[in-house]
Amino acid sequence: MSNTNATKHSFQAEVKQVLDIVAHSIYKDRDIFLRELVSNASDALEKMRYTKLTEKEVFEPERELEITITPDEKAGTIEIADTGIGMTRDELVENLGTIAHSGTKAFLQKIKENGGGNENLIGQFGVGFFSAFMVADEVKFYTRSWKPEGESLCWTSDGNGEYTIETVDEALTRGSRLVVKLKDEYKDFSKKDKVKEVLERYSRYIAFPLNLAGEKLNTMQAIWLKSKSEVTEQEYKDFYKMHCHAWDEPLDWLHFSADAPLAINAILFFPTHNPEAMGFGRATPEVTLHCRKVLIDSEPKNLLPDWLRFMKGVVDSADLPLNISRETLQDSALIQKINRVLTKRVIKHLEEKAKKSPDDYAKFWKDFGNFLREGIATDEENRDILAPLFRCESSILDAGKLTSLPEYVERMKDSQKEIYYLVGANRESIEAGPYLEAFKSRGIEVLFLYDGTDDYVLNRLSTFKEKSIVSADAADIDLGDAPQTGTGEALPEDKMKSLCEWFQKVLGKEKVAECGAGARLVDSPAVALNQDKFMSASMRRVMRMMTRDSSGLSDTPVAVKVELNPRHTLIHQLDAMRDNNPELAQLVAEQIYDNTLVAAGLLENPRGMTKRIYTILEKLSGNTPAAK
Ligand code: ADP
Ligand code: MG
């Protein structure tokens, strides 16, 4: 080998960081480096199998696809060789000089968040190729690309910031051969027994012949093609980590096969951790697509709807044409069909899970509910079957207990025509507000939403089992005659009518679009109702925000319907005050209006309110002799 043509390169800054962490960690499971390198060899072989199907001209097309591992105790090295796609000079720089692997990115991010304490993280995330430097003094990566014009190359690094690439004199066969020169403490990995033990743990699913020092180790094990009863729980978990590059345990999985409308064998995993919850940004699905074990696409587009992007796993369809290009594949009717089958299966699986273990499902809803919410809001085709998976609290259940729409409908009385909900920051604020009492006094259940998205989601849904889903603060809800409980005598109808007219005149039509006696009110003196039945207060808040002026506050009045409670003492007093003390009556009317807006969450500019309250207080205390 000549050294004259060696070119020197520096690692990308992020790679340096990873190498530094890897080299200085006292991580105990150092053997994962072997898992990573064998996985890479296997990936390179899968890609080769595919490349052979799609490319006309391939270097050494007849060479068998296999992995050969050679521990060498004397030399203190371990070699991992594959006959896969190999790499060109540019690919070496791109793939081994920068961080391309998303798991490694996630790893770095997590390290930054943790500010140290990286021990378990390497094992959890896997840092791919770079994990070799946990055990190596030096790594040599000999490689020859499948491309006819490829060169025989050697990439060398001791993991200290730089690497070299040179052409080697001997003509290499296709693929890659890694020579890992082991650190003294890790010379164990140059012993066959030790390596065999590690390989048997990790390489079970390598779908290529695996040779260890002259011994053939395993045959392929595509567990997704087996029947459920033949696969152990441990095998699923190992597969999840190996195949899906996952660093957590799977929460759950579904393994199924279907014949119609097309042949599918699939295992889909639900991760334990929401991949978007830790600030890692948008998740990308880790579901690979195969045809009779052959990898067709490791990142197939449109295989799952967007809202299922947190899923991981494998899908195999014998009906896929092998040599289809990715571009035609992602728009093909076949992919759409598979997508449909998978989506329905996942939804059915979740529904069964919810029935069988509601508590587990409630936890899932808490962690992954946002994906399902997104599904209900955006996936029109599946909206109806997704809706029963929605969960929220309700007025008739204990705090913390969740209910579903089917359960709600089941509990509805015959006379109830619509599904009601209220939005608020929390249970207390909804219960203290003026909207619930009318429903409560009539024994009508109201769903409680604490999340602006829930409001949006139910709006998109708009009906469930042919029942409109309506915000309970809407004006035109007919709750029928109510048993008026625990309140005093009502003001006579004519008096009420004139009081309401007066109230509207005092406030103006642009604030009070309508004013009437409130049939719904029990304990509150007044309530502001929403003119648009299908738009809740929180939606209106959003609309208002869009019309804000430059001060950031909107002074534009909100036109609402105000209902006054004919039985409430304050309303009685207000009626009397109109004659006795018109000035105070006006202030009180304005204050009542503002209060209803506060309760509705619609008062944006409280500037005038404090001043008015002081004036009212002054006027009231003026009626009482001051203390001496
Ligand atoms: P990942 O395998 O998740 O992409 P790695 O850090 O393990 O990340 O590997 C980085 C890249 O280096 C791979 O994506 C691949 O392109 C390339 N690579 C690594 N090992 C091999 C190999 N044996 N043959 C061909 N390419 C390889
Ligand atoms: Mg890898």
XYZ file of C-alpha atoms and ligand atoms in Angstrom:
656
model
C 0.000 0.000 0.000
C 1.327 3.444 -0.815
C 0.904 6.483 1.343
C 1.683 9.074 -1.234
C -1.894 9.657 -2.321
C -3.412 10.004 1.145
C -5.681 13.007 1.599
C -6.288 14.427 5.054
C -9.748 15.507 6.213
C -11.256 16.923 9.383
C -14.431 15.570 10.908
C -17.464 17.820 11.041
C -17.726 19.558 14.438
C -20.649 17.405 15.548
C -18.742 14.228 14.753
C -15.853 15.442 16.898
C -18.281 15.964 19.729
C -19.709 12.468 19.400
C -16.254 10.924 19.156
C -15.168 12.775 22.251
C -18.154 11.508 24.235
C -17.770 7.979 22.934
C -14.054 7.812 23.687
C -14.351 9.155 27.202
C -17.417 7.344 28.369
C -17.029 4.423 30.713
C -19.935 2.745 29.061
C -20.251 -0.861 30.086
C -22.050 -2.363 27.109
C -19.258 -1.638 24.681
C -20.285 -4.639 22.643
C -22.999 -2.573 20.925
C -20.262 -1.395 18.554
C -20.466 -4.818 16.961
C -24.225 -4.556 16.592
C -23.788 -1.218 14.832
C -21.077 -2.418 12.460
C -22.894 -5.630 11.576
C -26.108 -3.659 11.021
C -24.214 -1.373 8.669
C -22.853 -4.375 6.804
C -26.343 -5.795 6.543
C -27.744 -2.444 5.385
C -25.056 -2.298 2.704
C -26.006 -5.797 1.548
C -29.735 -5.014 1.465
C -28.955 -1.988 -0.639
C -26.824 -4.163 -2.906
C -29.614 -6.666 -3.365
C -31.879 -3.850 -4.419
C -29.241 -2.183 -6.577
C -28.750 -5.392 -8.507
C -32.433 -5.363 -9.390
C -32.486 -1.806 -10.569
C -29.072 -1.149 -12.111
C -27.795 -2.633 -15.337
C -24.111 -2.297 -14.660
C -22.831 -3.515 -11.325
C -19.273 -4.327 -10.307
C -18.914 -8.070 -9.615
C -22.599 -8.939 -10.019
C -22.016 -12.596 -9.219
C -20.336 -12.046 -5.875
C -22.378 -13.631 -3.103
C -23.990 -11.315 -0.559
C -22.532 -12.134 2.838
C -20.812 -10.908 5.965
C -17.521 -12.255 7.193
C -16.185 -11.515 10.642
C -12.617 -12.295 11.518
C -11.302 -11.831 15.035
C -7.522 -11.972 15.163
C -6.178 -12.455 18.640
C -2.557 -12.131 17.640
C -3.004 -8.855 15.857
C -5.520 -7.619 18.462
C -8.051 -6.750 15.788
C -11.509 -7.636 14.601
C -12.508 -7.356 10.956
C -16.025 -6.972 9.652
C -16.326 -7.480 5.909
C -19.354 -7.309 3.650
C -19.946 -7.684 -0.069
C -22.473 -4.845 -0.091
C -22.591 -1.590 -2.031
C -19.299 -0.191 -0.751
C -18.534 3.503 -0.981
C -16.965 5.963 -3.375
C -14.547 8.655 -2.207
C -17.329 11.240 -1.937
C -19.541 8.835 -0.047
C -16.768 8.159 2.453
C -16.497 11.876 3.206
C -20.252 12.303 3.381
C -21.058 9.185 5.400
C -18.096 8.803 7.731
C -17.051 12.436 8.118
C -20.389 14.001 8.974
C -23.421 12.993 10.949
C -26.012 11.607 8.624
C -27.667 9.286 11.075
C -30.761 10.718 12.790
C -30.225 8.648 15.921
C -26.843 10.271 16.369
C -28.410 13.699 16.038
C -31.012 12.804 18.645
C -28.195 11.541 20.828
C -26.329 14.844 20.646
C -29.477 16.809 21.339
C -30.207 14.724 24.403
C -26.659 15.153 25.666
C -27.092 18.901 25.389
C -30.346 18.727 27.345
C -28.868 16.509 30.008
C -25.666 18.471 30.392
C -23.562 15.402 31.044
C -24.335 11.953 32.426
C -24.111 10.253 29.068
C -23.568 6.698 30.199
C -26.845 5.129 29.212
C -27.472 7.352 26.270
C -25.024 5.656 23.955
C -26.719 2.331 24.539
C -30.143 3.888 24.198
C -29.531 5.767 21.010
C -26.718 3.967 19.274
C -24.213 6.226 17.612
C -23.773 4.074 14.530
C -20.413 3.733 12.922
C -18.714 6.033 15.429
C -19.340 3.592 18.257
C -16.345 1.659 16.891
C -14.173 4.246 18.591
C -15.419 3.069 21.976
C -13.134 0.072 21.628
C -10.699 1.091 18.904
C -7.338 2.784 18.801
C -7.684 2.980 15.068
C -10.240 2.031 12.431
C -9.394 1.238 8.825
C -12.299 1.097 6.413
C -11.387 -0.570 3.113
C -14.067 -0.177 0.516
C -14.867 -0.635 -3.184
C -18.130 0.724 -4.534
C -20.578 -1.296 -6.643
C -20.263 1.414 -9.287
C -18.164 0.212 -12.204
C -15.922 3.275 -11.990
C -15.286 2.782 -8.231
C -11.809 2.855 -6.700
C -10.114 0.673 -4.114
C -10.016 2.975 -1.103
C -8.970 3.015 2.509
C -10.357 5.390 5.106
C -8.310 5.590 8.296
C -8.795 7.379 11.595
C -7.788 7.148 15.223
C -10.909 9.090 16.143
C -9.010 12.243 17.062
C -10.470 14.867 14.821
C -8.996 13.790 11.503
C -9.142 10.991 8.999
C -7.372 10.155 5.758
C -8.547 8.608 2.540
C -6.117 6.936 0.154
C -6.285 4.572 -2.772
C -4.794 1.181 -2.077
C -2.572 -0.731 -4.459
C -4.288 -4.071 -4.225
C -7.542 -4.272 -6.167
C -10.339 -4.718 -3.631
C -13.396 -6.861 -4.198
C -16.788 -5.197 -3.979
C -17.977 -4.096 -0.550
C -16.314 -2.990 2.648
C -13.902 -4.390 5.174
C -13.440 -2.706 8.521
C -10.333 -3.402 10.503
C -10.825 -2.382 14.093
C -7.593 -2.187 16.035
C -8.727 -2.822 19.587
C -7.607 -0.880 22.621
C -5.775 -3.002 25.167
C -8.767 -3.095 27.525
C -11.009 -4.449 24.791
C -8.812 -7.116 23.293
C -11.602 -9.562 24.223
C -13.279 -8.712 20.963
C -10.427 -10.352 19.115
C -11.479 -13.717 20.582
C -13.885 -15.863 18.638
C -15.948 -17.009 21.645
C -16.610 -13.517 22.844
C -17.554 -12.301 19.372
C -19.813 -15.271 18.803
C -21.695 -14.595 21.989
C -22.280 -10.969 21.017
C -23.288 -11.820 17.467
C -25.782 -14.393 18.594
C -27.414 -11.768 20.732
C -27.644 -9.123 18.037
C -27.352 -10.652 14.636
C -30.353 -12.908 14.715
C -32.138 -10.929 12.041
C -29.301 -10.407 9.689
C -30.792 -11.650 6.488
C -27.447 -12.681 5.020
C -24.990 -15.470 5.655
C -22.837 -14.522 8.601
C -19.442 -16.192 8.763
C -17.343 -16.059 11.884
C -13.802 -17.356 11.548
C -14.781 -20.100 9.155
C -18.067 -20.942 10.866
C -21.449 -20.083 9.361
C -23.516 -18.496 12.083
C -27.091 -17.914 11.148
C -29.703 -17.910 8.450
C -32.273 -15.220 7.877
C -35.051 -14.671 10.304
C -37.686 -12.377 8.959
C -39.974 -12.607 11.970
C -42.710 -10.642 10.243
C -43.243 -13.590 7.933
C -43.729 -15.951 10.847
C -46.983 -16.418 12.651
C -47.496 -14.622 15.959
C -47.300 -17.804 17.996
C -43.817 -18.507 16.686
C -42.348 -15.233 17.883
C -41.434 -14.586 21.502
C -41.846 -11.279 23.267
C -38.076 -10.946 23.536
C -37.725 -11.482 19.802
C -40.174 -8.675 19.105
C -38.293 -6.373 21.447
C -34.925 -7.236 19.925
C -36.302 -6.748 16.460
C -37.657 -3.354 17.451
C -34.236 -2.222 18.585
C -32.280 -3.770 15.756
C -34.508 -3.207 12.814
C -36.155 0.055 13.782
C -33.014 1.572 15.290
C -35.095 2.289 18.349
C -33.562 3.274 21.636
C -36.599 2.741 23.859
C -38.688 -0.341 24.568
C -41.766 -0.822 22.417
C -44.955 0.113 24.241
C -46.986 -2.288 22.185
C -47.068 -3.814 18.720
C -49.381 -5.399 16.252
C -48.310 -8.225 14.038
C -50.649 -9.256 11.297
C -50.975 -10.655 7.851
C -53.682 -10.023 5.297
C -54.479 -11.548 1.922
C -57.089 -9.155 0.635
C -57.125 -6.618 -0.908
C -53.445 -7.488 -1.167
C -50.877 -9.683 0.523
C -49.345 -7.969 3.534
C -47.207 -9.150 6.427
C -46.464 -6.442 8.911
C -45.269 -5.692 12.386
C -46.009 -2.201 13.610
C -44.591 -0.942 16.888
C -45.847 1.799 19.145
C -42.864 3.447 20.823
C -42.917 4.087 24.565
C -41.762 7.655 24.159
C -43.432 10.210 21.994
C -40.649 11.069 19.560
C -41.876 14.658 19.263
C -42.241 15.273 22.979
C -38.589 15.866 23.707
C -38.086 18.708 21.325
C -36.647 16.555 18.578
C -38.962 18.084 16.025
C -41.167 16.272 13.631
C -40.897 12.494 13.732
C -40.279 10.497 10.575
C -41.814 7.041 10.389
C -39.348 4.186 10.725
C -41.365 1.660 8.804
C -39.492 -0.142 6.068
C -41.099 -1.631 3.014
C -40.121 -5.051 1.705
C -41.163 -7.503 -0.922
C -40.549 -11.088 0.128
C -37.868 -9.924 2.584
C -36.059 -7.756 0.066
C -35.891 -4.181 1.185
C -37.701 -2.013 -1.344
C -37.593 1.270 0.489
C -36.263 2.062 3.932
C -38.198 5.345 4.087
C -41.292 4.780 2.013
C -43.391 7.886 1.544
C -47.158 7.716 1.982
C -47.060 4.241 3.442
C -48.814 5.579 6.514
C -50.909 8.701 6.968
C -48.930 11.616 8.342
C -50.549 11.421 11.756
C -49.123 7.915 12.243
C -45.559 9.163 11.778
C -44.555 7.947 15.268
C -44.885 4.291 14.293
C -41.995 1.957 13.616
C -41.789 -1.449 12.035
C -41.770 -3.423 8.868
C -44.230 -4.026 6.049
C -43.790 -6.763 3.487
C -46.002 -7.185 0.479
C -45.487 -9.958 -2.020
C -47.661 -7.980 -4.441
C -45.133 -5.187 -4.865
C -43.182 -5.174 -8.086
C -39.517 -5.472 -7.096
C -37.971 -3.082 -9.532
C -40.371 -0.196 -9.138
C -38.708 3.183 -8.654
C -39.293 5.034 -5.406
C -40.906 7.962 -7.156
C -43.526 5.870 -8.898
C -43.949 3.776 -5.796
C -44.951 6.552 -3.459
C -47.858 7.627 -5.657
C -48.926 4.197 -6.682
C -52.336 2.757 -6.018
C -50.613 -0.141 -4.294
C -49.103 2.106 -1.638
C -52.483 3.719 -1.123
C -54.035 0.324 -0.635
C -51.386 -0.713 1.867
C -51.785 2.618 3.632
C -55.505 2.005 3.959
C -55.088 -1.485 5.349
C -52.416 -0.431 7.845
C -54.342 2.598 9.073
C -57.517 0.634 9.670
C -55.565 -2.051 11.503
C -53.863 0.445 13.773
C -57.155 2.127 14.610
C -58.817 -1.212 15.304
C -55.894 -2.219 17.480
C -56.180 0.956 19.532
C -59.891 0.498 19.926
C -59.413 -3.028 21.230
C -56.708 -1.825 23.551
C -59.034 0.889 24.869
C -61.724 -1.708 25.555
C -59.426 -4.250 27.139
C -57.340 -1.939 29.299
C -58.823 1.543 29.532
C -56.120 2.741 31.917
C -53.335 1.822 29.540
C -55.216 3.515 26.767
C -55.727 6.640 28.878
C -51.968 6.775 29.360
C -51.455 6.324 25.629
C -53.930 9.115 24.957
C -52.019 11.369 27.312
C -48.692 10.683 25.597
C -49.757 10.227 21.978
C -53.184 11.895 21.902
C -51.896 14.735 19.786
C -51.267 12.396 16.876
C -54.796 11.023 17.139
C -56.215 14.536 17.453
C -54.361 15.408 14.292
C -55.848 12.319 12.682
C -59.403 13.303 13.566
C -58.824 16.831 12.336
C -57.083 15.964 9.072
C -57.885 12.421 7.989
C -61.316 12.719 6.490
C -61.409 9.163 5.296
C -60.840 7.766 8.775
C -62.405 10.519 10.860
C -65.486 8.517 11.790
C -63.584 5.488 12.992
C -61.005 7.659 14.741
C -63.556 9.712 16.661
C -64.305 6.975 19.232
C -60.640 7.097 20.262
C -60.991 10.692 21.459
C -60.924 11.159 25.243
C -61.742 14.005 27.605
C -63.164 14.691 31.055
C -66.840 15.293 31.638
C -69.152 17.103 34.035
C -70.632 13.918 35.454
C -67.389 12.012 36.011
C -64.769 12.484 38.684
C -61.825 14.692 37.910
C -59.120 12.811 36.056
C -61.500 10.230 34.646
C -61.796 10.228 30.885
C -64.735 9.426 28.708
C -65.302 8.779 25.016
C -67.929 10.046 22.599
C -69.657 6.635 22.301
C -69.909 6.475 26.087
C -71.333 10.003 26.186
C -73.934 9.209 23.534
C -74.824 6.036 25.383
C -75.612 8.100 28.500
C -77.668 10.744 26.625
C -81.351 10.935 27.476
C -83.788 10.536 24.600
C -84.746 14.196 24.794
C -81.145 15.359 24.346
C -80.415 16.059 20.701
C -76.852 17.362 20.767
C -73.460 16.668 22.278
C -72.248 19.523 24.494
C -68.795 20.613 25.486
C -67.123 23.507 27.256
C -63.597 24.763 26.898
C -61.612 26.124 29.831
C -58.163 26.240 31.330
C -59.080 23.517 33.788
C -61.975 21.773 35.484
C -62.325 24.377 38.237
C -62.672 27.281 35.837
C -65.331 25.511 33.774
C -67.267 24.498 36.865
C -67.092 28.027 38.289
C -68.226 29.609 35.018
C -71.839 30.515 34.225
C -72.359 28.070 31.369
C -72.477 24.766 33.132
C -75.292 25.439 35.585
C -78.091 25.231 33.044
C -76.901 21.805 31.946
C -76.223 20.645 35.446
C -79.667 21.580 36.706
C -81.188 19.539 33.897
C -78.894 16.577 34.406
C -77.274 17.030 30.993
C -73.682 15.908 30.641
C -71.095 18.331 29.276
C -67.654 17.318 28.024
C -64.759 19.317 29.447
C -61.922 20.351 27.157
C -58.777 21.901 28.561
C -56.863 22.085 25.363
C -57.410 24.512 22.502
C -56.707 21.710 20.047
C -59.539 19.613 21.464
C -61.899 22.429 20.681
C -60.591 22.554 17.123
C -60.734 18.773 16.770
C -64.379 18.554 17.879
C -65.191 21.423 15.554
C -63.722 19.509 12.635
C -65.613 16.428 13.689
C -68.805 18.513 14.028
C -71.102 15.500 14.454
C -70.891 12.107 16.059
C -73.473 9.407 15.428
C -75.598 12.033 13.703
C -75.587 14.260 16.780
C -74.200 17.750 16.409
C -71.287 18.558 18.657
C -72.008 21.972 20.106
C -70.173 24.374 22.353
C -72.318 24.791 25.464
C -71.821 28.557 25.463
C -73.802 28.950 22.241
C -76.885 31.170 22.238
C -79.378 29.052 20.399
C -79.294 25.903 22.438
C -82.756 24.751 23.346
C -82.529 22.892 26.594
C -86.279 22.743 27.093
C -88.055 23.785 30.285
C -85.836 23.556 33.240
C -86.605 22.666 36.775
C -85.584 26.001 38.318
C -84.019 25.070 41.578
C -82.843 26.934 44.613
C -83.537 30.453 43.371
C -85.945 33.179 44.276
C -89.007 34.558 42.575
C -88.755 35.638 38.976
C -89.303 39.213 37.840
C -92.588 39.356 35.920
C -92.236 38.933 32.193
C -93.130 42.504 31.197
C -90.685 43.968 33.708
C -88.000 41.659 32.427
C -88.724 42.702 28.870
C -88.316 46.372 29.607
C -85.185 45.740 31.706
C -83.636 43.817 28.829
C -84.445 46.580 26.355
C -82.909 49.103 28.708
C -79.819 46.939 29.176
C -79.261 46.674 25.464
C -79.736 50.419 25.016
C -77.229 51.240 27.763
C -74.529 48.990 26.310
C -75.303 49.530 22.642
C -76.109 47.059 19.900
C -72.485 46.590 18.873
C -71.856 45.035 22.270
C -75.161 43.437 23.113
C -76.612 42.066 19.914
C -79.509 40.621 21.797
C -80.736 40.625 25.386
C -83.328 38.394 26.970
C -84.452 36.609 30.070
C -82.222 33.606 30.593
C -83.978 30.324 30.863
C -80.658 28.615 31.401
C -79.398 30.548 34.374
C -79.538 29.167 37.867
C -76.986 30.831 40.128
C -75.416 33.483 37.932
C -77.024 36.864 37.308
C -76.080 36.970 33.642
C -74.302 35.168 30.888
C -72.828 36.058 27.495
C -73.761 33.568 24.827
C -72.115 32.794 21.597
C -74.015 33.807 18.475
C -72.506 31.022 16.458
C -73.450 27.626 17.727
C -70.511 25.894 16.088
C -67.887 28.276 17.275
C -66.791 28.102 20.868
C -65.383 30.945 22.914
C -61.858 29.736 22.395
C -62.302 29.747 18.633
C -63.631 33.284 18.874
C -60.596 34.286 20.886
C -58.412 33.071 18.070
C -60.473 35.003 15.518
C -60.218 38.115 17.669
C -56.484 37.814 17.941
C -56.314 38.089 14.207
C -58.079 41.448 14.289
C -55.920 43.013 16.961
C -54.752 46.560 16.550
C -51.164 47.750 16.887
C -51.405 48.027 20.672
C -51.853 44.271 20.745
C -55.192 44.658 22.463
C -58.486 44.653 20.733
C -60.947 47.270 21.857
C -63.446 46.226 19.258
C -66.495 45.182 21.252
C -67.644 41.607 21.041
C -71.250 41.324 20.025
C -72.824 38.693 22.217
C -76.239 37.682 23.332
C -76.689 38.534 27.001
C -79.152 36.636 29.103
C -80.227 38.062 32.442
C -81.435 35.820 35.232
C -84.970 36.945 36.245
C -84.570 35.210 39.608
C -81.302 36.697 40.638
C -81.256 39.309 43.421
C -78.822 41.514 41.525
C -81.165 41.625 38.537
C -84.071 42.563 40.843
C -81.928 45.310 42.323
C -80.799 46.510 38.922
C -84.411 46.847 37.869
C -85.176 48.968 40.918
C -81.960 50.982 40.531
C -82.966 52.109 37.052
C -85.458 54.476 38.702
C -83.714 55.171 42.038
C -80.169 55.682 40.887
C -79.876 55.691 37.101
C -76.224 56.670 37.177
C -75.218 53.701 39.326
C -77.562 51.413 37.344
C -75.690 52.251 34.167
C -72.332 51.467 35.780
C -73.650 48.193 37.164
C -75.033 47.206 33.754
C -71.662 47.897 32.157
C -69.955 45.917 34.867
C -72.327 42.968 34.422
C -71.566 42.979 30.718
C -67.813 42.969 31.352
C -68.186 40.191 33.895
C -69.985 37.998 31.391
C -67.147 38.585 28.942
C -64.574 37.668 31.564
C -66.427 34.420 32.229
C -66.529 33.769 28.502
C -62.825 34.485 28.227
C -63.613 37.251 25.772
C -62.589 40.364 27.658
C -59.312 41.421 26.181
C -58.910 44.904 27.459
C -59.626 45.243 31.156
C -58.328 48.842 31.326
C -61.694 50.486 31.850
C -62.960 47.907 34.257
C -60.864 48.616 37.326
C -61.697 52.286 37.219
C -65.386 51.516 36.945
C -65.294 49.128 39.881
C -63.745 51.864 42.022
C -66.450 54.274 40.991
C -69.129 51.739 41.876
C -67.491 51.066 45.236
C -67.269 54.771 45.936
C -70.909 55.290 45.132
C -71.927 52.367 47.303
C -69.812 53.401 50.273
C -71.221 56.921 49.852
C -74.534 55.445 51.028
C -72.967 54.231 54.238
C -71.824 56.683 56.921
C -68.031 56.815 57.112
C -66.445 55.448 60.269
C -65.517 58.028 62.815
P -26.702 4.693 9.804
O -26.307 3.279 9.590
O -27.817 4.824 10.800
O -26.997 5.450 8.543
P -23.997 4.911 10.661
O -23.244 5.920 11.450
O -24.024 3.534 11.228
O -25.466 5.463 10.473
O -23.411 4.843 9.202
C -23.271 6.021 8.433
C -23.331 5.750 6.964
O -22.106 5.168 6.523
C -24.377 4.771 6.525
O -25.614 5.401 6.330
C -23.812 4.245 5.205
O -24.141 5.124 4.166
C -22.330 4.296 5.437
N -21.824 2.970 5.797
C -21.475 2.531 7.024
N -21.034 1.273 6.975
C -21.106 0.895 5.679
C -20.784 -0.317 4.969
N -20.324 -1.393 5.591
N -20.946 -0.309 3.618
C -21.408 0.769 2.979
N -21.732 1.925 3.590
C -21.581 1.995 4.922
Mg -25.687 2.124 11.162
